[in-house]
Tab-separated table of C-alpha atoms in Angstrom:
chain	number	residue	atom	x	y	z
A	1	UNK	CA	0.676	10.237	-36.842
A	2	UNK	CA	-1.870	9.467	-34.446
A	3	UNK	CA	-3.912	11.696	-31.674
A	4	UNK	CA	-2.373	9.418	-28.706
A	5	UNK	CA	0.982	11.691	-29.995
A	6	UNK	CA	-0.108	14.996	-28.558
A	7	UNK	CA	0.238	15.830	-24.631
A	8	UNK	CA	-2.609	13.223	-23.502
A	9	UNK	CA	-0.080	11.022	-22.859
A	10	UNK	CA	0.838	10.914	-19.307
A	11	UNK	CA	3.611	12.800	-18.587
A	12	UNK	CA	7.119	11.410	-17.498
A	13	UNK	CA	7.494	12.440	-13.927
A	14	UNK	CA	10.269	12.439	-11.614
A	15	UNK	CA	10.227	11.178	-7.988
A	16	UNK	CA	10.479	13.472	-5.374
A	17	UNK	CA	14.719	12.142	-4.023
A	18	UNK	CA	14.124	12.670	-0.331
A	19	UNK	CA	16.694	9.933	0.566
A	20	UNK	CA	19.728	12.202	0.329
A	21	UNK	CA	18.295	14.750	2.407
A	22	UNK	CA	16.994	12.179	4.835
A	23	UNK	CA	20.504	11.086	5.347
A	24	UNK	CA	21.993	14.606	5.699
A	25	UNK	CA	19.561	15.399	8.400
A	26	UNK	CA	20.221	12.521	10.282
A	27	UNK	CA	24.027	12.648	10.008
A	28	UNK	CA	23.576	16.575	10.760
A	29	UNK	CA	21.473	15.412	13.895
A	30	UNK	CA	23.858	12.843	15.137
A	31	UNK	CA	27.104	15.539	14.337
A	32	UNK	CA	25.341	17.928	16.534
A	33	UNK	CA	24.854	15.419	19.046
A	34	UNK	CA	28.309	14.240	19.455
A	35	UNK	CA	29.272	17.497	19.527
A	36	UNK	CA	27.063	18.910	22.818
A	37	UNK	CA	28.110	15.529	24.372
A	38	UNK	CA	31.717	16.340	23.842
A	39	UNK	CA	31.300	19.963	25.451
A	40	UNK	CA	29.104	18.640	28.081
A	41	UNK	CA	31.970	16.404	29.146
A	42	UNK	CA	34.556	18.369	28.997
A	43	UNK	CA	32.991	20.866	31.144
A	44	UNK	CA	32.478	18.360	33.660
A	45	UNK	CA	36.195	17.621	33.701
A	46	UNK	CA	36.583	21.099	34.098
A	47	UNK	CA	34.388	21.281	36.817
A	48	UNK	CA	36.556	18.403	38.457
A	49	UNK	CA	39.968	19.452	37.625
A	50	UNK	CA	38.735	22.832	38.976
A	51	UNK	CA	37.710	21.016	42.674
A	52	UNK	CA	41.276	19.057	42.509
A	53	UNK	CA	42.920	22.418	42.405
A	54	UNK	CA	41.154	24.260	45.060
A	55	UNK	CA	41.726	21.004	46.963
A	56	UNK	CA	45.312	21.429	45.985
A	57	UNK	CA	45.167	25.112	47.442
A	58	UNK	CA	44.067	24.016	50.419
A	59	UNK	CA	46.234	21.525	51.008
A	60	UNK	CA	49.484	23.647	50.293
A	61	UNK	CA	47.843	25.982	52.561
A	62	UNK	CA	47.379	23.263	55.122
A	63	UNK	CA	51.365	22.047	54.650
A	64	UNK	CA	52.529	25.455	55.008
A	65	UNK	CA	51.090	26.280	58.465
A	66	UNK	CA	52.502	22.543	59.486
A	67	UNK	CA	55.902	23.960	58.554
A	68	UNK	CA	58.336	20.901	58.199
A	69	UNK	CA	56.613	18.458	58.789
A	70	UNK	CA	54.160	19.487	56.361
A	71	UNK	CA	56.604	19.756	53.601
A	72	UNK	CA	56.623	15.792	52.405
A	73	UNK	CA	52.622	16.846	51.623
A	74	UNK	CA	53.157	19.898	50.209
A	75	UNK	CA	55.110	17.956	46.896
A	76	UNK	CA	52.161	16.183	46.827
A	77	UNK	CA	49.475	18.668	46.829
A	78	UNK	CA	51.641	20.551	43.764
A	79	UNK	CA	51.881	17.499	41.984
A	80	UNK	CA	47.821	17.175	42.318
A	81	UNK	CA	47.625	20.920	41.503
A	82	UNK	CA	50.094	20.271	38.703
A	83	UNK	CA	47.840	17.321	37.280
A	84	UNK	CA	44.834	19.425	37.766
A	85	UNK	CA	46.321	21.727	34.945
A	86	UNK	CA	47.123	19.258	33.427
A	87	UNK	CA	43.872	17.777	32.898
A	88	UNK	CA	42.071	21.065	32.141
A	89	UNK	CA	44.903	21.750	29.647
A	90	UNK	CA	43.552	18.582	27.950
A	91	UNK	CA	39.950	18.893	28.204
A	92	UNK	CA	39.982	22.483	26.676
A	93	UNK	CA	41.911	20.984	23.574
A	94	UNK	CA	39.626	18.571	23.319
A	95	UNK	CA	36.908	20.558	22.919
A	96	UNK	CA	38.178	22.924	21.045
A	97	UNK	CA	39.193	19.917	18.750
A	98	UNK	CA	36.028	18.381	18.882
A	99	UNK	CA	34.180	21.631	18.239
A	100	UNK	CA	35.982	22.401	15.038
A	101	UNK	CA	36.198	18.601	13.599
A	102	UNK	CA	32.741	18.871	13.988
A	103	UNK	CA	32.173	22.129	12.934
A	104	UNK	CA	33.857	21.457	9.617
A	105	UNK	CA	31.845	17.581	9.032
A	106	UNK	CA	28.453	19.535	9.938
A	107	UNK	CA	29.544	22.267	7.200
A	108	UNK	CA	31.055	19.764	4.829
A	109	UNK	CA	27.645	18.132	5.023
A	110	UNK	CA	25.588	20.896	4.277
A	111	UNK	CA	27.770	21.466	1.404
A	112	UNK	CA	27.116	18.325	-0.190
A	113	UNK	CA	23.248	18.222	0.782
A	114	UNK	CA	22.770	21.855	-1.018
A	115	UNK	CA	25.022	19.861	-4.351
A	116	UNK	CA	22.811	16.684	-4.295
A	117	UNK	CA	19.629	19.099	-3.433
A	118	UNK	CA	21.019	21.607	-6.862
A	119	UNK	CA	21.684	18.539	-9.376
A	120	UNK	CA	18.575	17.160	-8.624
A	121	UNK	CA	16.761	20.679	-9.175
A	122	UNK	CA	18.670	20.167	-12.319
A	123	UNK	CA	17.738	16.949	-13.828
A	124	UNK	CA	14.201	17.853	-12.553
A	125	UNK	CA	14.880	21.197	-14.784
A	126	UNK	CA	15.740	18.995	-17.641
A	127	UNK	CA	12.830	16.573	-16.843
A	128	UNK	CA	10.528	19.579	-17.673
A	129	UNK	CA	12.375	20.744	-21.050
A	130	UNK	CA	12.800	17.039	-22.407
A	131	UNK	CA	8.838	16.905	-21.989
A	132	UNK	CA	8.204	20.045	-23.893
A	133	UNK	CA	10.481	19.442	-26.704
A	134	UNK	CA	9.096	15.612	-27.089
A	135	UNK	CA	5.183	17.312	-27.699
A	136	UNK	CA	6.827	19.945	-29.622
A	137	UNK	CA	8.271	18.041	-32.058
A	138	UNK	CA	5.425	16.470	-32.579
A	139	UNK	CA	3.473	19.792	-33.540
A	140	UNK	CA	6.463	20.008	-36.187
A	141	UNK	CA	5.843	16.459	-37.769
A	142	UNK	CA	1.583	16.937	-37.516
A	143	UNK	CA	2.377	20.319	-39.760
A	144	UNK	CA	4.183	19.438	-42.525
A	145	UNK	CA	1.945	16.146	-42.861
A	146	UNK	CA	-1.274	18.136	-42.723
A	147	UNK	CA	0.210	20.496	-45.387
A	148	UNK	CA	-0.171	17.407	-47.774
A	149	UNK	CA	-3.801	17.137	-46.979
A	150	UNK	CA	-5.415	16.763	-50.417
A	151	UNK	CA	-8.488	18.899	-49.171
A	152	UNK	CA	-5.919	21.673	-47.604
A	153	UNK	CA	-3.705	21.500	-51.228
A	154	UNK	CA	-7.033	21.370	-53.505
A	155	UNK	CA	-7.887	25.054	-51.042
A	156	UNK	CA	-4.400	26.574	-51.157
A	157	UNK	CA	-4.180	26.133	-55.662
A	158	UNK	CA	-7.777	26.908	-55.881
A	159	UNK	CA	-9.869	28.689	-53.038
A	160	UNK	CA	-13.238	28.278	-54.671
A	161	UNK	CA	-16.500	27.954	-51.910
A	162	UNK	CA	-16.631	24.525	-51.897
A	163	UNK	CA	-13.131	23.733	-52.073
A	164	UNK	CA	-12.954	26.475	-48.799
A	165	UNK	CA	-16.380	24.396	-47.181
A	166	UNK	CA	-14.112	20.853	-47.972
A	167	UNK	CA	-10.963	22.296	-46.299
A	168	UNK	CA	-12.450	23.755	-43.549
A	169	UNK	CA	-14.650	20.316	-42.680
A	170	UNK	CA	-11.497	18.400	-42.987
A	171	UNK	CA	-9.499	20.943	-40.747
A	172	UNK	CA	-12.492	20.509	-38.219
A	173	UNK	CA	-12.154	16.939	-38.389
A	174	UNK	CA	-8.513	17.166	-37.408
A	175	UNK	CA	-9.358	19.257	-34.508
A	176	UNK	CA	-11.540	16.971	-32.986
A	177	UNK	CA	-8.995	14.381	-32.980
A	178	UNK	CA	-6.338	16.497	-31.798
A	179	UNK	CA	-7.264	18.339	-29.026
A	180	UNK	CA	-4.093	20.242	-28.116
A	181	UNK	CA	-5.078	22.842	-30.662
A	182	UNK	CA	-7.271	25.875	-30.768
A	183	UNK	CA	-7.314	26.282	-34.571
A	184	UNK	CA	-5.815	25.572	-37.562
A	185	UNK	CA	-5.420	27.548	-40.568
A	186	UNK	CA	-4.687	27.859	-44.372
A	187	UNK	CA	-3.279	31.297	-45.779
A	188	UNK	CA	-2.822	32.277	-48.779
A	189	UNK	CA	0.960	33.399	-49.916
A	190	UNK	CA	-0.254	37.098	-49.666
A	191	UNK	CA	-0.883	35.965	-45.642
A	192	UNK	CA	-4.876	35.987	-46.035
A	193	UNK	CA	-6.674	33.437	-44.243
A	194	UNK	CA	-8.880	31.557	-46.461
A	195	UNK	CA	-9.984	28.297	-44.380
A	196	UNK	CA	-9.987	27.763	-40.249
A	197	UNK	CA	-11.011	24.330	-38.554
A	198	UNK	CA	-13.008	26.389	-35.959
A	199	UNK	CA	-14.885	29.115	-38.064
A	200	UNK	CA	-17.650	28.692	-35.770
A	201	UNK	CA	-15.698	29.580	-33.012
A	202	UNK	CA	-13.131	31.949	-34.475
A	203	UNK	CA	-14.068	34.100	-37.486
A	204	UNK	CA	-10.817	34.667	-38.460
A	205	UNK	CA	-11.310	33.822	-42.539
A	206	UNK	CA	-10.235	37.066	-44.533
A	207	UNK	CA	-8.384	38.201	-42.028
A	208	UNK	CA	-4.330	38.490	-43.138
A	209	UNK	CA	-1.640	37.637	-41.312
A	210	UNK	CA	1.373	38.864	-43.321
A	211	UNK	CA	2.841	40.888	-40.428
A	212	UNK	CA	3.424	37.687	-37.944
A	213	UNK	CA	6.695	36.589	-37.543
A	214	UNK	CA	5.579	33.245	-38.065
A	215	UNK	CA	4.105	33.793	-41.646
A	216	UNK	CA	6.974	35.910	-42.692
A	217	UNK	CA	9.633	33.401	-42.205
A	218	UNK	CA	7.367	30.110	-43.497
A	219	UNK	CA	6.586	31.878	-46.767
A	220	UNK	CA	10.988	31.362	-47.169
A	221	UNK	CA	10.787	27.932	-46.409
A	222	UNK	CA	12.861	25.836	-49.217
A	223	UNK	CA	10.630	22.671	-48.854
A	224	UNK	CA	7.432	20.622	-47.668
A	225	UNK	CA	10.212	18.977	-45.221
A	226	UNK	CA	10.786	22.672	-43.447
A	227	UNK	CA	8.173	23.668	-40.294
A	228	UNK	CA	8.497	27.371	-38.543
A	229	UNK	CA	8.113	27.057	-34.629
A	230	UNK	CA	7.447	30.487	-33.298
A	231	UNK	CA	7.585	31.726	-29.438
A	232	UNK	CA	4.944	31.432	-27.353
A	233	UNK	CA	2.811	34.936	-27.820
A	234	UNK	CA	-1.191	35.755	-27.304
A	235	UNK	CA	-2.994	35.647	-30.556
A	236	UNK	CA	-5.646	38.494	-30.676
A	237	UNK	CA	-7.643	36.927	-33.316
A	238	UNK	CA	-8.120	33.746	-31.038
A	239	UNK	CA	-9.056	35.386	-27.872
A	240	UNK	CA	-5.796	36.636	-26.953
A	241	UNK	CA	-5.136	32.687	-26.078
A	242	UNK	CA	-1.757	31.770	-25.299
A	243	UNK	CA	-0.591	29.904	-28.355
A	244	UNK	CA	2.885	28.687	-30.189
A	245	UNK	CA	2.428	28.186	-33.974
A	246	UNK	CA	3.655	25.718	-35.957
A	247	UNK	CA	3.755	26.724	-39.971
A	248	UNK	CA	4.252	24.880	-42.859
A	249	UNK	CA	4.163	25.357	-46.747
A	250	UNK	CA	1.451	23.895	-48.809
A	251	UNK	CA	3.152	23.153	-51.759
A	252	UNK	CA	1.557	22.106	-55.607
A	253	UNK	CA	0.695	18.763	-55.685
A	254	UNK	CA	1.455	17.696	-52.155
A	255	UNK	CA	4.865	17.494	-52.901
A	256	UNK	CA	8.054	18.462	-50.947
A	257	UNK	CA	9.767	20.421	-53.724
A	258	UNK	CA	6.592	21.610	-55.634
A	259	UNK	CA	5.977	25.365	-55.812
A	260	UNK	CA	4.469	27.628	-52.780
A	261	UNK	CA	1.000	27.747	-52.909
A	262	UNK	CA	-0.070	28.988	-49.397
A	263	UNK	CA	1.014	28.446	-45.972
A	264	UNK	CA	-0.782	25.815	-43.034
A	265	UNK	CA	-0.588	27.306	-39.497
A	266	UNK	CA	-1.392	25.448	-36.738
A	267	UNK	CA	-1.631	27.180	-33.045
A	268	UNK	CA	-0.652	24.682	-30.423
A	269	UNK	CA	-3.406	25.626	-27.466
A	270	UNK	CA	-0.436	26.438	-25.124
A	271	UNK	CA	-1.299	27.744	-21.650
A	272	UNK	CA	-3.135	24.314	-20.551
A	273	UNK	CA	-0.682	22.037	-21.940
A	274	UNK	CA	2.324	23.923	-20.703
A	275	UNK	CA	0.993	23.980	-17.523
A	276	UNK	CA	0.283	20.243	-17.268
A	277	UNK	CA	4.035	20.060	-17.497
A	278	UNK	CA	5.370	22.050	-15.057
A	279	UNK	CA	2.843	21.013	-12.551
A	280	UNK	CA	3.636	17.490	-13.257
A	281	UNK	CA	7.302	18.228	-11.902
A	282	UNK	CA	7.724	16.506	-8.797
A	283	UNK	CA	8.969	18.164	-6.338
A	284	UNK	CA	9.053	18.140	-2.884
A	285	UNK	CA	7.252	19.898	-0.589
A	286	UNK	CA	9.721	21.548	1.845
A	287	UNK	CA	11.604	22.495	-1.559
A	288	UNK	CA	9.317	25.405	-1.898
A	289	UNK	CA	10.247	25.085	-5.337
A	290	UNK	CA	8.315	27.642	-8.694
A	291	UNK	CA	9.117	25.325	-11.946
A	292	UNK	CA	9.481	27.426	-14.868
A	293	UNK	CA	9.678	27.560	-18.830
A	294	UNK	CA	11.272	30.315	-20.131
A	295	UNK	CA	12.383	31.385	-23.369
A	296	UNK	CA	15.880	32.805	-25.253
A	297	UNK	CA	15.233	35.848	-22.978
A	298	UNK	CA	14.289	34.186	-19.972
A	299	UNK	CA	11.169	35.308	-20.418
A	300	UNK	CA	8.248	33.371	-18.392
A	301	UNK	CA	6.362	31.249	-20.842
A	302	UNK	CA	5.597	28.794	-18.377
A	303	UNK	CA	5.147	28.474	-14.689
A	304	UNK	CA	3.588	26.103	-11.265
A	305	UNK	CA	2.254	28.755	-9.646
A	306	UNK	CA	0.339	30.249	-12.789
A	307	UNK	CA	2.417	33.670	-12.185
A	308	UNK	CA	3.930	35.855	-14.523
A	309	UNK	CA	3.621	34.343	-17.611
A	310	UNK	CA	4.326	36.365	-20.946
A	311	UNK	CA	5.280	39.233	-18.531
A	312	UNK	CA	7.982	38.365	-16.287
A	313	UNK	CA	12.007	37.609	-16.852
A	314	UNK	CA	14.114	35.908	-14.971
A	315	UNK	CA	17.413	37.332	-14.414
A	316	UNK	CA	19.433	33.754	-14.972
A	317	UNK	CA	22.986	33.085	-14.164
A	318	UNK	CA	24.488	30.998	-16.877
A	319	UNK	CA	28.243	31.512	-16.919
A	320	UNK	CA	28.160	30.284	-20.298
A	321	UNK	CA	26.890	27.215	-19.147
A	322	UNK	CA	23.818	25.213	-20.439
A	323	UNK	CA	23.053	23.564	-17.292
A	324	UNK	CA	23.619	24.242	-13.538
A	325	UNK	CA	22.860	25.757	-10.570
A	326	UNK	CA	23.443	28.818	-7.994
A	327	UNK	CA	22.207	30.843	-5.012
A	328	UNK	CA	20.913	33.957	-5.868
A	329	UNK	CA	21.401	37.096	-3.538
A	330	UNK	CA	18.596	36.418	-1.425
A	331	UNK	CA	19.959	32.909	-1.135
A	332	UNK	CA	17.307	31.115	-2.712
A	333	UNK	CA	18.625	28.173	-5.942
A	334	UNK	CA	18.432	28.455	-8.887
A	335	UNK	CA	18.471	25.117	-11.049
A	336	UNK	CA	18.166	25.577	-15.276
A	337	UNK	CA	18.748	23.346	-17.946
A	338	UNK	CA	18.904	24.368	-21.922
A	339	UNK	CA	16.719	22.564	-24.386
A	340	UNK	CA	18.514	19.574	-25.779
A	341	UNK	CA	16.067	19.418	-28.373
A	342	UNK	CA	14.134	16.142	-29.689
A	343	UNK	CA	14.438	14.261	-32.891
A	344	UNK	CA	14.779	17.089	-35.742
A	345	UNK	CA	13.112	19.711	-33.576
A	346	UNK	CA	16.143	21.663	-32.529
A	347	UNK	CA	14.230	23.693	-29.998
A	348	UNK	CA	14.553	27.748	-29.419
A	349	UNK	CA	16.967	28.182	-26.616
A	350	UNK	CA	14.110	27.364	-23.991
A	351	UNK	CA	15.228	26.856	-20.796
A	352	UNK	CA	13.679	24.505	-18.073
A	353	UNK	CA	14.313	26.407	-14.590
A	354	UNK	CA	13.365	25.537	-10.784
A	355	UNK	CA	13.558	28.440	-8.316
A	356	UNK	CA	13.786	27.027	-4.787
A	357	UNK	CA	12.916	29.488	-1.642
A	358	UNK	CA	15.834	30.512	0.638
């Protein structure tokens, strides 16, 4: 397992699919240009069928004062009256026609531009997950390898000074290859921290950890082939840092099924990383689009604008449905997508989720 596995690797980004929208504009354009040209016309054949009837009137009037020998162009002016009618009869149909055919394509349209504009939010959602869970399992194979360190087994079965001073150098070492993490450290199965990477940095050595969730749950871990991934949370004894830690067991011997001798943690330096992800979302502009990570409980562990995370929830829509999308009530979409998880890493229910402005 090599450094070039954690996050430095560029990540995989998605083109910005303007194309679609492009085309709805245009076709929306062209709609709503056919359809003024339509009423336009129409009211000029109103306007004309309008004159041929008051010429019509006048005529009749005209035949009527002529008396019989006005009558052969009296038939005449009704039938021009009649045709008149006739005519505006038509023209109103046709716009009324025309207006509602058009109506329904400019509608029918905007339908389809909001579906292509949603599944893209979507697979854009899922871009963003898929990256997470790739680095993540990573953090869950670079674990349970550096459980198997001789120097970090040598600590756990015997925590003498200089087998502390060895594990702690080769724990530094680590560190300064991989630089997604803020520290790394070996407890003791009563939870007491007995060797960091960073101990210049952190002083976090004696300190015990028993209480974590994380801790709790890797000292029942039935083999060296088990990892713990925990939530996202700020660690107190590393600056209140954002972090999500990795544990492992360090096991007798190095060996999968040898017997507990103290647990490896490993806090993944989160905040930066996570970041770096849903930054890296491409979007576009006029999308007015927040990407987010968010956890079991929709709870912002992750987010563009740098806003509300560890703090906020967001109030998703899921219909018992792992990915999709929906207008809220203040009409903005909502795109998500579940974690499908990566390799062995299963994931923890994280959602990927793009919130585009109304």
């Amino acid at each position: 397992m090599s450094a070039a596995l954690g996050l430095k690797s560029k990540p995989v980004t998605t083109e910005p699919a303007n194309d679609d929208s492009d085309i709805s504009a245009l076709i929306n354009r062209l709609t709503a240009e056919v359809n003024q040209i339509a009423v336009d016309k129409t009211k000029s054949i109103q306007q004309i069928t309008n004159q041929m009837k008051m010429l019509a009137l006048n005529a009749l009037i005209e035949s009527s004062r002529a008396g019989a020998q006005g009558a052969g162009f009296a038939v005449v002016a009704q039938e021009v009256r009649g045709v008149g009618q006739q005519v505006e009869t038509i023209a109103r149909e046709l716009e009324t026609q025309l207006t509602k055919r058009t109506g329904d394509l400019v509608a029918s349209i905007e339908r389809m531009s909001q579906r292509s504009r949603g599944e893209r939010m979507m697979d854009l959602s899922l871009n963003a997950i898929e990256l997470i869970d790739r680095n993540l399992y990573e953090r869950t194979c670079d674990v349970r390898w550096w459980a198997t360190d001789s120097a970090v087994v040598d600590c756990a079965a015997s925590p003498a000074p200089a087998a502390v001073a060895h594990a702690s150098q080769r724990l530094g070492v680590i560190l300064g290859a991989y630089t997604v993490y803020l520290d790394l450290w070996l407890c003791d199965l009563d939870g007491n921290v007995i060797a960091n990477g960073r101990a210049d940095r952190f002083r976090v050595v004696g300190q015990n950890v028993a209480h974590t969730k994380w801790f709790r749950e890797a000292k029942t871990l039935r083999s060296g082939d088990d990892y713990v991934a925990g939530d996202v949370e700020n660690q107190p004894l590393l600056g209140n840092a954002q972090v999500a830690t990795y544990c492992a067991s360090v096991r007798a011997g190095g060996e999968a099924h040898g017997a507990p001798i103290g647990v490896l943690a490993i806090h993944f330096d989160w905040e930066p990383q996570a970041r770096a992800i849903v930054q890296g979302v491409r979007v576009g502009d006029t999308d007015k689009a927040r990407v987010l990570l968010v956890d079991s409980h929709f709870r912002v562990i992750a987010a563009s604008d740098g806003q509300g995370i560890l703090s906020e929830r967001i109030p998703l829509s899921l219909d018992g449905q792992r990915s999709g999308f929906y207008n809220d009530r203040t009409g903005a979409m909502i795109a998500f997508h579940a974690t499908p998880g990566y390799e062995t890493y299963r994931g923890l229910g994280w959602y990927g989720v793009i919130v585009c402005g109304a």
